[in-house]
């Protein structure tokens, strides 16, 4: 991420995040975006087939009081179960937490910024958070109880109780890199 100049840029604009009160540009890069797109593709089919909810890309925003003092956040990929979408897909920012968040780490991301995002999403009510490290070909699953588990190529990532029955071979996520 790079610090935004000028600071007049809208705080609610996709592609920008607030980190410790500083407006910073989200700088994913092609590799990170490709991995995020793979997650959308691989999640979307089983979610639709099972009529479980909806999968969203990096422009979907979430803003509600429990998330980082009500600041608007844009995960790289998110999933929301149908129960939260009783009124349909929000036309604007979602006023509730996603059930699953996928954050893809890019070469410009700082470790402390990634950990801060993990804490904010989980404190804000996210039930499962996958942090994806494309260079290491690894995904770390984080849970609200602060437990985590790392998965590498050759293993399968589980949707646990958030997306029941969903199993994802990690090789599929990183295919083509």
Short mmCIF file of C-alpha atoms in Angstrom, two decimals:
data_model
loop_
_atom_site.label_atom_id
_atom_site.label_comp_id
_atom_site.label_asym_id
_atom_site.label_seq_id
_atom_site.Cartn_x
_atom_site.Cartn_y
_atom_site.Cartn_z
CA UNK A 1 0.00 0.00 0.00
CA UNK A 2 1.14 3.50 -0.68
CA UNK A 3 0.05 6.63 1.14
CA UNK A 4 -2.59 8.50 -0.84
CA UNK A 5 -1.86 11.96 -2.16
CA UNK A 6 -3.79 14.16 -2.15
CA UNK A 7 -5.71 13.28 0.98
CA UNK A 8 -8.90 14.79 -0.44
CA UNK A 9 -9.60 11.42 -2.05
CA UNK A 10 -12.92 10.03 -0.88
CA UNK A 11 -12.55 7.72 2.12
CA UNK A 12 -15.29 5.45 0.79
CA UNK A 13 -13.79 4.89 -2.64
CA UNK A 14 -12.86 1.33 -3.66
CA UNK A 15 -9.11 0.94 -3.98
CA UNK A 16 -8.43 2.97 -0.83
CA UNK A 17 -8.35 1.99 2.85
CA UNK A 18 -7.93 3.81 6.14
CA UNK A 19 -5.08 2.38 8.22
CA UNK A 20 -4.59 4.01 11.61
CA UNK A 21 -6.32 7.15 10.36
CA UNK A 22 -4.13 7.40 7.25
CA UNK A 23 -5.65 7.03 3.79
CA UNK A 24 -3.64 4.45 1.83
CA UNK A 25 -4.03 3.09 -1.69
CA UNK A 26 -4.69 -0.62 -2.05
CA UNK A 27 -2.03 -1.92 -4.39
CA UNK A 28 -2.79 -5.55 -5.25
CA UNK A 29 -0.92 -6.10 -8.49
CA UNK A 30 -1.77 -8.63 -11.17
CA UNK A 31 -0.66 -11.76 -9.30
CA UNK A 32 -2.70 -10.92 -6.21
CA UNK A 33 -5.71 -9.94 -8.30
CA UNK A 34 -5.44 -13.19 -10.28
CA UNK A 35 -5.46 -15.22 -7.07
CA UNK A 36 -8.45 -13.24 -5.80
CA UNK A 37 -10.28 -13.89 -9.07
CA UNK A 38 -9.52 -17.61 -8.72
CA UNK A 39 -11.11 -17.58 -5.28
CA UNK A 40 -14.23 -15.91 -6.67
CA UNK A 41 -14.47 -18.47 -9.46
CA UNK A 42 -13.85 -21.47 -7.20
CA UNK A 43 -16.27 -20.28 -4.51
CA UNK A 44 -19.05 -19.08 -6.79
CA UNK A 45 -20.10 -22.38 -8.36
CA UNK A 46 -20.63 -24.43 -5.16
CA UNK A 47 -22.23 -21.44 -3.40
CA UNK A 48 -24.70 -20.94 -6.26
CA UNK A 49 -25.35 -24.65 -6.70
CA UNK A 50 -26.18 -25.01 -3.01
CA UNK A 51 -28.09 -21.71 -2.90
CA UNK A 52 -25.97 -20.78 0.12
CA UNK A 53 -25.38 -17.06 -0.40
CA UNK A 54 -23.37 -14.68 -2.58
CA UNK A 55 -19.66 -14.21 -3.39
CA UNK A 56 -18.33 -10.66 -3.87
CA UNK A 57 -15.17 -9.13 -5.32
CA UNK A 58 -12.88 -6.33 -4.17
CA UNK A 59 -15.36 -3.50 -4.82
CA UNK A 60 -17.88 -4.80 -2.27
CA UNK A 61 -17.74 -2.65 0.84
CA UNK A 62 -18.78 -3.33 4.41
CA UNK A 63 -19.58 -0.62 6.92
CA UNK A 64 -21.13 -1.19 10.33
CA UNK A 65 -20.31 -0.02 13.88
CA UNK A 66 -18.40 -3.12 15.01
CA UNK A 67 -15.97 -2.99 12.07
CA UNK A 68 -13.04 -0.71 12.87
CA UNK A 69 -15.23 1.98 14.47
CA UNK A 70 -17.62 1.99 11.55
CA UNK A 71 -15.00 2.58 8.87
CA UNK A 72 -15.75 1.27 5.40
CA UNK A 73 -13.66 -1.78 4.43
CA UNK A 74 -13.18 -3.60 1.12
CA UNK A 75 -11.92 -7.20 1.35
CA UNK A 76 -10.39 -8.78 -1.74
CA UNK A 77 -13.11 -11.46 -1.76
CA UNK A 78 -16.06 -12.03 0.54
CA UNK A 79 -18.97 -14.39 1.00
CA UNK A 80 -22.29 -13.62 2.67
CA UNK A 81 -24.76 -16.36 3.62
CA UNK A 82 -28.38 -16.04 2.49
CA UNK A 83 -29.52 -15.47 6.10
CA UNK A 84 -27.78 -12.07 6.09
CA UNK A 85 -29.23 -11.24 2.69
CA UNK A 86 -32.91 -11.59 3.63
CA UNK A 87 -33.56 -8.14 2.15
CA UNK A 88 -31.54 -8.96 -0.97
CA UNK A 89 -28.06 -7.91 -2.02
CA UNK A 90 -27.40 -4.39 -0.66
CA UNK A 91 -27.35 -1.74 -3.38
CA UNK A 92 -24.64 0.15 -1.48
CA UNK A 93 -22.26 -0.91 1.30
CA UNK A 94 -23.34 -3.85 3.45
CA UNK A 95 -24.29 -2.79 7.00
CA UNK A 96 -23.31 -6.20 8.41
CA UNK A 97 -20.21 -8.43 8.43
CA UNK A 98 -19.47 -10.91 5.69
CA UNK A 99 -19.31 -14.53 6.82
CA UNK A 100 -16.02 -15.18 5.00
CA UNK A 101 -13.29 -12.74 4.05
CA UNK A 102 -10.36 -13.53 1.75
CA UNK A 103 -7.40 -11.14 1.94
CA UNK A 104 -4.70 -11.71 -0.68
CA UNK A 105 -1.29 -10.46 0.39
CA UNK A 106 0.58 -8.53 -2.28
CA UNK A 107 4.33 -7.80 -2.35
CA UNK A 108 3.71 -4.26 -1.07
CA UNK A 109 1.73 -5.33 2.01
CA UNK A 110 3.43 -4.91 5.37
CA UNK A 111 3.08 -7.75 7.88
CA UNK A 112 1.71 -5.45 10.60
CA UNK A 113 -0.95 -4.11 8.19
CA UNK A 114 -2.05 -7.64 7.33
CA UNK A 115 -2.29 -8.57 11.03
CA UNK A 116 -4.24 -5.39 11.73
CA UNK A 117 -6.76 -6.34 9.02
CA UNK A 118 -7.08 -9.82 10.52
CA UNK A 119 -7.82 -8.36 13.97
CA UNK A 120 -10.32 -5.82 12.58
CA UNK A 121 -12.27 -8.30 10.47
CA UNK A 122 -12.50 -10.88 13.26
CA UNK A 123 -13.40 -8.30 15.91
CA UNK A 124 -16.03 -7.00 13.47
CA UNK A 125 -17.86 -10.33 13.35
CA UNK A 126 -16.35 -12.21 10.40
CA UNK A 127 -16.71 -15.95 11.04
CA UNK A 128 -13.79 -17.15 8.89
CA UNK A 129 -10.87 -15.26 7.36
CA UNK A 130 -8.45 -16.65 4.81
CA UNK A 131 -5.17 -14.75 4.37
CA UNK A 132 -3.55 -15.83 1.11
CA UNK A 133 0.20 -15.65 0.52
CA UNK A 134 0.71 -16.18 -3.24
CA UNK A 135 4.50 -16.22 -3.12
CA UNK A 136 4.56 -18.96 -0.47
CA UNK A 137 1.54 -20.74 -2.02
CA UNK A 138 -0.02 -20.77 1.44
CA UNK A 139 -3.37 -19.82 3.02
CA UNK A 140 -3.84 -19.19 6.73
CA UNK A 141 -7.37 -19.68 8.07
CA UNK A 142 -8.17 -17.38 11.03
CA UNK A 143 -11.08 -17.81 13.44
CA UNK A 144 -12.79 -15.48 15.94
CA UNK A 145 -11.35 -17.49 18.87
CA UNK A 146 -7.88 -16.39 17.61
CA UNK A 147 -6.94 -19.86 16.44
CA UNK A 148 -5.41 -20.25 13.00
CA UNK A 149 -4.21 -22.98 10.71
CA UNK A 150 -1.90 -22.83 7.69
CA UNK A 151 -2.60 -24.77 4.49
CA UNK A 152 -0.18 -25.36 1.61
CA UNK A 153 -0.44 -26.72 -1.91
CA UNK A 154 -1.30 -30.41 -1.68
CA UNK A 155 -3.83 -29.74 1.09
CA UNK A 156 -7.48 -28.75 0.97
CA UNK A 157 -8.98 -25.62 2.45
CA UNK A 158 -12.34 -26.19 4.15
CA UNK A 159 -15.36 -23.90 4.26
CA UNK A 160 -15.91 -25.30 7.76
CA UNK A 161 -19.35 -24.37 9.13
CA UNK A 162 -19.36 -21.12 7.12
CA UNK A 163 -19.71 -22.83 3.72
CA UNK A 164 -20.68 -26.38 4.71
CA UNK A 165 -19.23 -29.12 2.53
CA UNK A 166 -16.92 -26.77 0.62
CA UNK A 167 -13.44 -28.22 0.07
CA UNK A 168 -10.86 -26.44 -2.06
CA UNK A 169 -7.59 -28.00 -3.21
CA UNK A 170 -5.06 -25.18 -2.84
CA UNK A 171 -3.37 -26.19 -6.06
CA UNK A 172 -6.49 -24.88 -7.84
CA UNK A 173 -6.08 -21.44 -6.27
CA UNK A 174 -2.50 -21.03 -7.46
CA UNK A 175 -2.90 -22.75 -10.84
CA UNK A 176 -1.36 -20.74 -13.64
CA UNK A 177 1.21 -18.89 -11.50
#
